[in-house]
Amino acid sequence: MAKQPSRAWQRMLSGRRLDLLDPSPLDVEIEDIAHGLARVARWNGQTKGEHAFSVAQHCVLVERLAVELNPRLAREARLMALLHDAPEYVVGDLISPFKTAVGIDYKDFELTLLAAIHLRFGLPARTPASLSALFKKADRPGYTQLRVPIGGVKEKVLAAHRNGLKTIVLPKRNKVDLDDVPEEIKNSMQFIYAETVDDVLEAALEPAKPENKKKTIDHKQIKLLKKSKANDKNHGSRR
């Protein structure tokens, strides 16, 4: 009896069945991506704070930083930034040493999944090289988030300064490492020292804009007010 091929698909919450080796854009749903990435922890959960730092949060931060680096970034490019780690909703956030240990071309495997995701949302199958470089640049500050402590702070700050970044988020315990950074560079940049994921999100994301609520006129109250003033006037004239 012939041996049955191993199963290579996963059933999603949406009901879609995604074939990992031959993924179809028709089996990709944004709800599955958002749900999956929100539950995948970056760096295998090796971050400080009360909660894990999810890949979904990371993707939002990278998109935000990419726009800071290039304010004229088109909507299509911003969507690619948000989806740059989208394959991890299926395969998880594997650290680089593990990818090396896996006996397949893991990068090609991820790119095949990403191509299907891009096509599902009307994007080019492959991310243009210029945008890939931009996303990597935006991703670098992300590596400083809550990895306590980190090394090479001086080099990272100098690289950020050369690339035009004005704000750097660092783990709080790395504050002393800024002593090695030239004063003129430190004075031209803003440093935010984070202890939790919430600190990072507060620093990187814009606050929600308050809704402009139109004031409604209560005609009933206006009539009562006029009547009250008229009664006061009449009462005063009788005196």
Coordinates of C-alpha atoms in Angstrom, one line a residue:
M1 CA 0.0 0.0 0.0
A2 CA 1.4 3.4 -1.0
K3 CA 2.3 5.7 1.8
Q4 CA 0.0 8.7 2.2
P5 CA 1.7 12.1 1.9
S6 CA 2.0 14.0 5.2
R7 CA -0.6 16.6 5.8
A8 CA 0.7 20.1 5.0
W9 CA -2.3 22.2 5.6
Q10 CA -3.8 23.9 8.7
R11 CA -7.5 24.6 9.4
M12 CA -8.0 28.3 10.4
L13 CA -10.7 29.7 12.7
S14 CA -12.4 31.2 9.6
G15 CA -12.8 27.7 8.3
R16 CA -10.2 28.2 5.6
R17 CA -7.7 25.3 5.0
L18 CA -4.3 26.8 4.2
D19 CA -1.8 24.6 2.4
L20 CA 1.6 25.6 3.8
L21 CA 3.6 24.1 0.8
D22 CA 1.3 25.5 -1.9
P23 CA -0.6 28.3 -0.3
S24 CA -3.5 29.9 -2.2
P25 CA -4.4 33.6 -1.7
L26 CA -8.1 32.4 -1.6
D27 CA -7.4 30.7 1.7
V28 CA -6.0 33.8 3.4
E29 CA -8.2 35.9 5.6
I30 CA -7.2 39.1 7.5
E31 CA -9.1 37.9 10.6
D32 CA -7.0 34.8 10.8
I33 CA -3.8 36.8 10.4
A34 CA -4.8 39.4 13.1
H35 CA -5.9 36.7 15.5
G36 CA -2.8 34.6 15.0
L37 CA -0.2 37.4 15.2
A38 CA -1.8 38.8 18.3
R39 CA -1.2 35.4 20.0
V40 CA 2.4 34.9 18.9
A41 CA 5.1 36.2 21.2
R42 CA 8.2 37.8 19.9
W43 CA 11.6 36.3 20.9
N44 CA 9.8 33.2 22.3
G45 CA 8.4 35.4 25.1
Q46 CA 11.8 36.4 26.4
T47 CA 10.7 40.0 27.2
K48 CA 10.0 41.9 30.4
G49 CA 6.6 43.2 31.4
E50 CA 3.4 41.7 32.6
H51 CA 2.4 40.6 29.1
A52 CA 4.2 39.1 26.1
F53 CA 5.2 41.4 23.2
S54 CA 3.2 40.0 20.3
V55 CA 4.1 39.9 16.6
A56 CA 1.0 41.9 15.9
Q57 CA 2.3 44.7 18.1
H58 CA 5.7 44.5 16.5
C59 CA 4.1 44.8 13.0
V60 CA 2.2 47.9 14.0
L61 CA 5.3 49.5 15.4
V62 CA 7.4 48.7 12.3
E63 CA 4.7 50.3 10.1
R64 CA 4.6 53.4 12.4
L65 CA 8.4 53.7 12.3
A66 CA 8.5 53.2 8.5
V67 CA 6.1 56.2 8.1
E68 CA 8.4 58.2 10.4
L69 CA 11.3 57.4 8.1
N70 CA 9.3 58.1 5.0
P71 CA 6.2 60.3 5.6
R72 CA 5.2 60.0 2.0
L73 CA 4.9 56.2 2.1
A74 CA 2.0 55.1 -0.1
R75 CA -1.0 53.2 1.3
E76 CA 0.1 50.0 -0.5
A77 CA 3.6 50.2 1.0
R78 CA 2.2 50.8 4.5
L79 CA 0.1 47.7 4.1
M80 CA 3.2 45.7 3.1
A81 CA 4.9 47.0 6.3
L82 CA 2.0 45.8 8.4
L83 CA 2.1 42.4 6.7
H84 CA 5.9 42.0 6.7
D85 CA 5.8 39.3 9.3
A86 CA 2.3 38.0 8.4
P87 CA 3.5 34.4 7.6
E88 CA 4.2 34.0 11.4
Y89 CA 0.4 33.7 11.9
V90 CA 0.9 30.2 10.7
V91 CA 4.5 29.2 11.4
G92 CA 5.2 31.3 14.5
D93 CA 8.1 33.6 15.3
L94 CA 11.0 31.3 15.0
I95 CA 14.3 32.7 16.2
S96 CA 17.2 32.8 13.7
P97 CA 19.2 29.9 15.3
F98 CA 16.2 27.6 15.0
K99 CA 15.7 28.6 11.4
T100 CA 19.3 27.6 10.7
A101 CA 18.7 24.2 12.3
V102 CA 15.6 23.5 10.3
G103 CA 16.5 21.3 7.3
I104 CA 14.7 23.4 4.6
D105 CA 15.2 26.7 2.9
Y106 CA 13.1 28.5 5.6
K107 CA 13.4 31.9 4.0
D108 CA 12.0 30.7 0.7
F109 CA 9.3 28.9 2.7
E110 CA 8.3 32.2 4.4
L111 CA 8.5 34.2 1.1
T112 CA 6.1 31.7 -0.5
L113 CA 3.6 32.3 2.2
L114 CA 4.1 36.0 2.1
A115 CA 3.5 36.0 -1.7
A116 CA 0.1 34.4 -1.2
I117 CA -0.8 36.9 1.5
H118 CA 0.3 39.8 -0.7
L119 CA -1.8 38.6 -3.6
R120 CA -4.8 38.1 -1.4
F121 CA -4.8 41.9 -0.7
G122 CA -3.9 43.1 -4.1
L123 CA -0.2 43.7 -3.4
P124 CA 2.9 42.6 -5.5
A125 CA 3.9 39.0 -4.7
R126 CA 7.4 40.2 -3.8
T127 CA 8.2 43.2 -1.7
P128 CA 10.3 45.7 -3.7
A129 CA 14.0 45.8 -2.6
S130 CA 13.7 49.5 -1.6
L131 CA 10.8 48.8 0.7
S132 CA 12.5 45.7 2.2
A133 CA 15.4 47.9 3.1
L134 CA 13.1 50.5 4.6
F135 CA 11.3 47.9 6.7
K136 CA 14.6 46.5 7.9
K137 CA 15.7 50.0 8.9
A138 CA 12.4 50.5 10.8
D139 CA 12.8 47.0 12.4
R140 CA 16.2 47.8 13.9
P141 CA 14.9 50.1 16.6
G142 CA 12.3 47.4 17.4
Y143 CA 15.1 45.1 18.6
T144 CA 15.8 47.5 21.4
Q145 CA 12.3 47.1 22.9
L146 CA 12.5 45.4 26.2
R147 CA 15.5 43.1 25.5
V148 CA 17.1 43.9 28.8
P149 CA 19.9 44.7 28.5
I150 CA 21.2 45.0 25.0
G151 CA 24.7 45.5 23.6
G152 CA 26.1 47.9 21.1
V153 CA 24.0 50.8 22.2
K154 CA 26.5 53.4 21.0
E155 CA 26.6 51.8 17.5
K156 CA 22.8 51.5 17.3
V157 CA 22.3 55.2 18.4
L158 CA 24.9 56.4 15.9
A159 CA 23.3 54.4 13.1
A160 CA 19.9 55.7 14.0
H161 CA 21.3 59.3 14.0
R162 CA 22.8 58.7 10.5
N163 CA 19.4 57.5 9.2
G164 CA 17.6 60.5 10.5
L165 CA 15.8 59.0 13.5
K166 CA 15.0 61.5 16.2
T167 CA 13.5 59.2 18.9
I168 CA 15.0 56.0 20.3
V169 CA 13.3 53.6 22.7
L170 CA 15.8 51.8 24.9
P171 CA 15.4 49.4 27.9
K172 CA 15.8 51.4 31.0
R173 CA 18.9 49.5 32.2
N174 CA 20.7 50.7 29.1
K175 CA 20.5 54.3 30.1
V176 CA 24.1 54.2 31.4
D177 CA 25.4 53.1 28.0
L178 CA 24.6 56.5 26.6
D179 CA 27.6 57.9 28.4
D180 CA 29.6 56.6 25.4
V181 CA 27.5 58.6 22.9
P182 CA 28.8 62.1 21.9
E183 CA 26.9 64.9 23.6
E184 CA 26.0 66.7 20.4
I185 CA 24.3 63.6 19.1
K186 CA 22.5 62.9 22.4
N187 CA 21.3 66.5 22.5
S188 CA 19.8 66.2 19.0
M189 CA 17.7 63.1 19.9
Q190 CA 15.0 62.1 22.3
F191 CA 15.5 58.9 24.4
I192 CA 12.7 57.0 25.9
Y193 CA 13.5 54.4 28.6
A194 CA 11.0 51.5 28.6
E195 CA 10.4 48.9 31.3
T196 CA 7.2 47.3 29.8
V197 CA 5.6 46.8 26.5
D198 CA 3.0 49.4 27.4
D199 CA 5.9 52.0 27.6
V200 CA 7.0 51.1 24.1
L201 CA 3.4 51.3 22.6
E202 CA 2.8 54.7 24.3
A203 CA 6.0 56.0 22.9
A204 CA 5.5 54.7 19.4
L205 CA 1.8 55.0 18.7
E206 CA -0.2 58.2 18.2
P207 CA -3.0 58.7 20.7
A208 CA -6.5 58.4 19.3
K209 CA -8.0 61.6 18.2
P210 CA -11.1 62.7 20.1
E211 CA -14.4 62.6 18.2
N212 CA -15.8 66.0 17.3
K213 CA -19.2 65.9 18.8
K214 CA -21.7 68.5 17.6
K215 CA -23.5 70.4 20.3
T216 CA -27.2 69.8 20.1
I217 CA -29.7 72.5 20.9
D218 CA -32.3 71.6 23.5
H219 CA -35.2 73.7 22.5
K220 CA -37.3 72.6 25.5
Q221 CA -34.7 73.9 27.9
I222 CA -34.5 77.2 26.0
K223 CA -38.3 77.7 26.4
L224 CA -38.1 76.9 30.1
L225 CA -35.3 79.4 30.5
K226 CA -37.2 82.2 28.7
K227 CA -40.3 81.4 30.7
S228 CA -38.3 81.6 34.0
K229 CA -36.8 85.0 33.0
A230 CA -40.2 86.3 32.1
N231 CA -41.6 85.3 35.5
D232 CA -38.7 86.9 37.3
K233 CA -39.3 90.1 35.3
N234 CA -43.0 90.2 36.1
H235 CA -42.3 89.4 39.7
G236 CA -39.9 92.3 39.9
S237 CA -42.3 94.8 38.3
R238 CA -45.0 94.0 40.9
R239 CA -42.6 95.0 43.6

